[in-house]
Short mmCIF file of C-alpha atoms and ligand atoms in Angstrom, two decimals:
data_model
loop_
_atom_site.label_atom_id
_atom_site.label_comp_id
_atom_site.label_asym_id
_atom_site.label_seq_id
_atom_site.Cartn_x
_atom_site.Cartn_y
_atom_site.Cartn_z
CA MET A 1 -14.70 -36.08 19.08
CA VAL A 2 -14.79 -35.43 15.36
CA LEU A 3 -17.36 -37.12 12.98
CA GLN A 4 -15.65 -39.86 11.01
CA ALA A 5 -15.86 -39.95 7.17
CA GLU A 6 -17.18 -43.60 6.73
CA PRO A 7 -20.66 -43.33 8.17
CA ILE A 8 -21.18 -39.81 6.73
CA PHE A 9 -20.40 -41.05 3.32
CA THR A 10 -22.44 -44.15 3.68
CA ALA A 11 -25.55 -42.22 4.87
CA VAL A 12 -25.22 -39.57 2.03
CA GLU A 13 -24.79 -42.25 -0.50
CA GLN A 14 -27.88 -44.07 0.69
CA VAL A 15 -30.02 -41.18 0.91
CA GLU A 16 -29.09 -40.18 -2.75
CA GLU A 17 -29.59 -43.82 -4.03
CA ASN A 18 -32.96 -44.00 -2.35
CA HIS A 19 -34.24 -40.53 -3.23
CA GLY A 20 -31.97 -39.04 -6.12
CA PRO A 21 -29.37 -36.34 -6.17
CA CYS A 22 -29.43 -33.65 -3.21
CA ARG A 23 -28.11 -30.09 -2.88
CA LYS A 24 -26.09 -31.04 0.21
CA ILE A 25 -25.95 -28.45 3.00
CA LEU A 26 -23.56 -28.76 6.00
CA LEU A 27 -24.42 -26.73 9.10
CA THR A 28 -21.18 -25.49 10.57
CA PRO A 29 -19.87 -22.26 12.15
CA VAL A 30 -17.33 -21.90 9.45
CA GLY A 31 -19.93 -21.82 6.77
CA ARG A 32 -21.49 -18.72 4.89
CA VAL A 33 -24.04 -16.89 6.94
CA LEU A 34 -27.51 -17.75 6.04
CA ASN A 35 -29.49 -15.02 4.27
CA GLN A 36 -32.61 -14.44 2.11
CA ASP A 37 -30.80 -14.84 -1.13
CA LEU A 38 -29.33 -18.32 0.01
CA ALA A 39 -32.79 -19.35 1.23
CA ALA A 40 -34.13 -18.35 -2.17
CA ASP A 41 -31.39 -20.51 -3.78
CA PHE A 42 -32.20 -23.49 -1.66
CA SER A 43 -36.08 -23.11 -2.46
CA LYS A 44 -35.22 -23.75 -6.11
CA GLU A 45 -33.73 -27.17 -5.59
CA GLU A 46 -35.61 -30.27 -6.03
CA ARG A 47 -34.03 -31.89 -2.81
CA LEU A 48 -32.09 -30.84 0.10
CA LEU A 49 -29.87 -32.83 2.38
CA LEU A 50 -28.82 -31.36 5.70
CA LEU A 51 -26.03 -32.75 7.73
CA CYS A 52 -25.57 -31.07 11.16
CA GLY A 53 -22.29 -30.44 12.78
CA ARG A 54 -21.76 -31.78 16.43
CA TYR A 55 -18.82 -32.20 18.90
CA GLU A 56 -15.66 -30.60 17.22
CA GLY A 57 -16.68 -30.95 13.65
CA PHE A 58 -16.15 -33.31 10.69
CA ASP A 59 -13.27 -35.33 9.36
CA GLU A 60 -11.90 -32.96 6.61
CA ARG A 61 -12.43 -35.68 3.97
CA ILE A 62 -16.28 -35.26 4.32
CA ARG A 63 -15.68 -31.74 2.87
CA GLN A 64 -13.13 -32.90 0.25
CA GLY A 65 -15.12 -35.94 -1.07
CA LEU A 66 -18.75 -34.45 -1.10
CA ASP A 67 -20.08 -31.23 -2.59
CA TRP A 68 -21.44 -29.28 0.32
CA THR A 69 -22.88 -25.88 0.68
CA GLU A 70 -21.46 -24.87 4.09
CA VAL A 71 -24.00 -22.66 6.19
CA SER A 72 -23.66 -20.96 9.51
CA LEU A 73 -26.44 -18.97 11.34
CA GLY A 74 -24.01 -16.29 12.49
CA ASP A 75 -21.11 -15.36 14.80
CA PHE A 76 -22.20 -17.21 18.13
CA VAL A 77 -21.47 -20.60 19.72
CA LEU A 78 -24.10 -23.54 19.50
CA SER A 79 -23.61 -27.06 20.61
CA GLY A 80 -24.78 -28.39 17.14
CA GLY A 81 -26.25 -27.62 13.82
CA GLU A 82 -29.68 -28.74 14.53
CA ILE A 83 -31.20 -25.43 15.23
CA PRO A 84 -29.47 -23.77 12.12
CA ALA A 85 -30.86 -26.81 10.14
CA LEU A 86 -34.40 -25.87 11.24
CA ALA A 87 -33.68 -22.14 10.20
CA VAL A 88 -32.73 -23.48 6.78
CA LEU A 89 -35.67 -25.27 6.57
CA GLU A 90 -38.20 -22.85 7.63
CA SER A 91 -36.62 -19.99 5.65
CA THR A 92 -36.62 -22.15 2.51
CA ALA A 93 -39.98 -23.92 2.88
CA ARG A 94 -41.96 -20.53 3.23
CA LEU A 95 -40.77 -19.59 -0.17
CA LEU A 96 -42.36 -22.68 -1.83
CA PRO A 97 -45.68 -22.16 -3.50
CA GLY A 98 -48.64 -23.11 -1.18
CA VAL A 99 -46.71 -23.05 2.10
CA LEU A 100 -47.85 -19.54 3.20
CA GLY A 101 -51.47 -18.70 3.18
CA HIS A 102 -51.09 -15.57 1.29
CA GLU A 103 -48.63 -15.60 -1.50
CA GLU A 104 -47.79 -11.99 -1.04
CA SER A 105 -46.83 -12.49 2.53
CA ALA A 106 -43.17 -13.61 1.87
CA LYS A 107 -42.52 -10.55 -0.18
CA GLN A 108 -43.70 -8.06 2.38
CA ASP A 109 -41.58 -9.39 5.42
CA SER A 110 -38.32 -7.99 6.40
CA PHE A 111 -35.60 -9.04 3.84
CA GLY A 112 -38.62 -9.88 1.47
CA GLU A 113 -38.61 -8.46 -2.16
CA SER A 114 -37.61 -5.08 -0.92
CA GLY A 115 -34.49 -6.61 0.73
CA ILE A 116 -34.83 -4.06 3.62
CA LEU A 117 -36.45 -4.22 7.13
CA ASP A 118 -40.28 -4.27 7.34
CA HIS A 119 -42.37 -1.20 8.49
CA PRO A 120 -44.27 -0.95 11.78
CA HIS A 121 -47.65 -2.77 11.96
CA TYR A 122 -50.69 -1.57 14.09
CA THR A 123 -54.12 -3.26 14.82
CA ARG A 124 -56.98 -2.09 17.01
CA PRO A 125 -57.66 -0.09 19.18
CA ALA A 126 -56.70 3.31 17.60
CA VAL A 127 -55.31 4.27 21.12
CA PHE A 128 -53.67 1.78 23.51
CA ARG A 129 -52.55 3.11 26.96
CA GLY A 130 -52.13 6.67 25.52
CA MET A 131 -50.15 5.32 22.47
CA ALA A 132 -52.04 6.23 19.09
CA VAL A 133 -52.09 4.55 15.82
CA PRO A 134 -50.37 6.98 13.44
CA GLU A 135 -53.24 9.15 11.64
CA VAL A 136 -52.33 8.21 8.20
CA LEU A 137 -53.15 4.60 8.82
CA LEU A 138 -56.75 5.50 9.68
CA SER A 139 -57.18 7.89 6.73
CA GLY A 140 -58.20 5.12 4.26
CA ASP A 141 -55.95 6.85 1.74
CA HIS A 142 -54.03 3.65 0.29
CA GLN A 143 -51.52 5.64 -1.54
CA ALA A 144 -50.52 7.84 1.50
CA ILE A 145 -50.43 4.56 3.65
CA GLU A 146 -48.09 2.89 1.11
CA ALA A 147 -45.74 5.93 1.04
CA TRP A 148 -45.82 6.19 4.84
CA ARG A 149 -44.84 2.41 5.04
CA ALA A 150 -42.11 2.80 2.53
CA ASP A 151 -40.58 5.82 4.46
CA GLN A 152 -40.79 3.93 7.72
CA ALA A 153 -39.08 0.84 6.37
CA ARG A 154 -36.35 2.96 4.84
CA GLN A 155 -35.90 4.99 8.16
CA ARG A 156 -35.87 1.97 10.26
CA THR A 157 -33.31 0.11 7.93
CA LEU A 158 -31.18 3.32 7.94
CA LYS A 159 -31.18 3.29 11.82
CA ARG A 160 -30.96 -0.40 12.65
CA ARG A 161 -29.26 -1.93 9.58
CA PRO A 162 -27.44 0.53 7.44
CA ASP A 163 -25.39 -2.21 6.13
CA ILE A 164 -28.27 -3.78 4.02
CA LEU A 165 -29.63 -0.43 2.77
CA PRO A 166 -29.22 -0.23 -1.12
CA ASP A 167 -27.32 3.08 -2.16
CA SER A 168 -29.74 5.78 -3.28
CA ASP A 169 -29.11 8.02 -6.26
O1 JDN B 1 -22.40 -27.39 13.96
B1 JDN B 1 -22.67 -26.26 14.85
O2 JDN B 1 -22.35 -26.57 15.97
C1 JDN B 1 -23.10 -25.04 14.21
C2 JDN B 1 -23.00 -23.90 15.09
C3 JDN B 1 -23.40 -22.81 14.61
C4 JDN B 1 -23.76 -22.56 13.34
C5 JDN B 1 -24.04 -23.68 12.43
C6 JDN B 1 -23.64 -24.82 12.97
N1 JDN B 1 -24.33 -21.38 13.06
C7 JDN B 1 -23.90 -20.65 14.29
C8 JDN B 1 -23.45 -21.60 15.13
#
C-alpha cells in the first residue's frame, strides 16, 4: 500500500494555513542520514512539519508537489518513520535555548561542538571492583584533566569512528 497524494496535500495545507509555513521533513529510508549538522539546521527553523513514511512509501507526487527535506536514520529497516521522527525531534529540540539544564551540555556530548566522540566519564568511587579512575582525574589539575579528555576523545574517535576525525596538520 502506498500513501495517496490527496490526503497528504490536504493535511499539509491545513497545517500551514493554521500555523504558518513549515520546514517540511519526510522520514524515509531514501532520505539523507540524520546528523548533528542537519539537527542544527532544523533547530534554526521557526516550525517543523514531520511526515512519517509507512507501508511501501508515498505517491511520488507528494515529493514533486511539496518541498521536503527527506531524512533517514541509517541503513536498517523499520516499519515506519515514527521512531526516526522522534529522533529528529529530540536531536533538534535539545539544541534550543532552555531545553537542556546546562547550556554547555549540548556542546560537550559526542558530535557536539568538537564534532568528535565524547571522552570517557567517571564518578565515585575511585576504585570499583578493582577498576580505578585514572589518576589525573583525581589530581585537581584542571588543565591536565582537559588535556587528558581531549586526548581520550581523539583516541576513541580514531579507533571507533576514523571517518569523522578531522585531518590534523
Ligand atoms: O518510513 B520508514 O519506514 C523509515 C524507515 C527508516 C528510516 C526513516 C523512515 N530511517 C531508517 C529506516
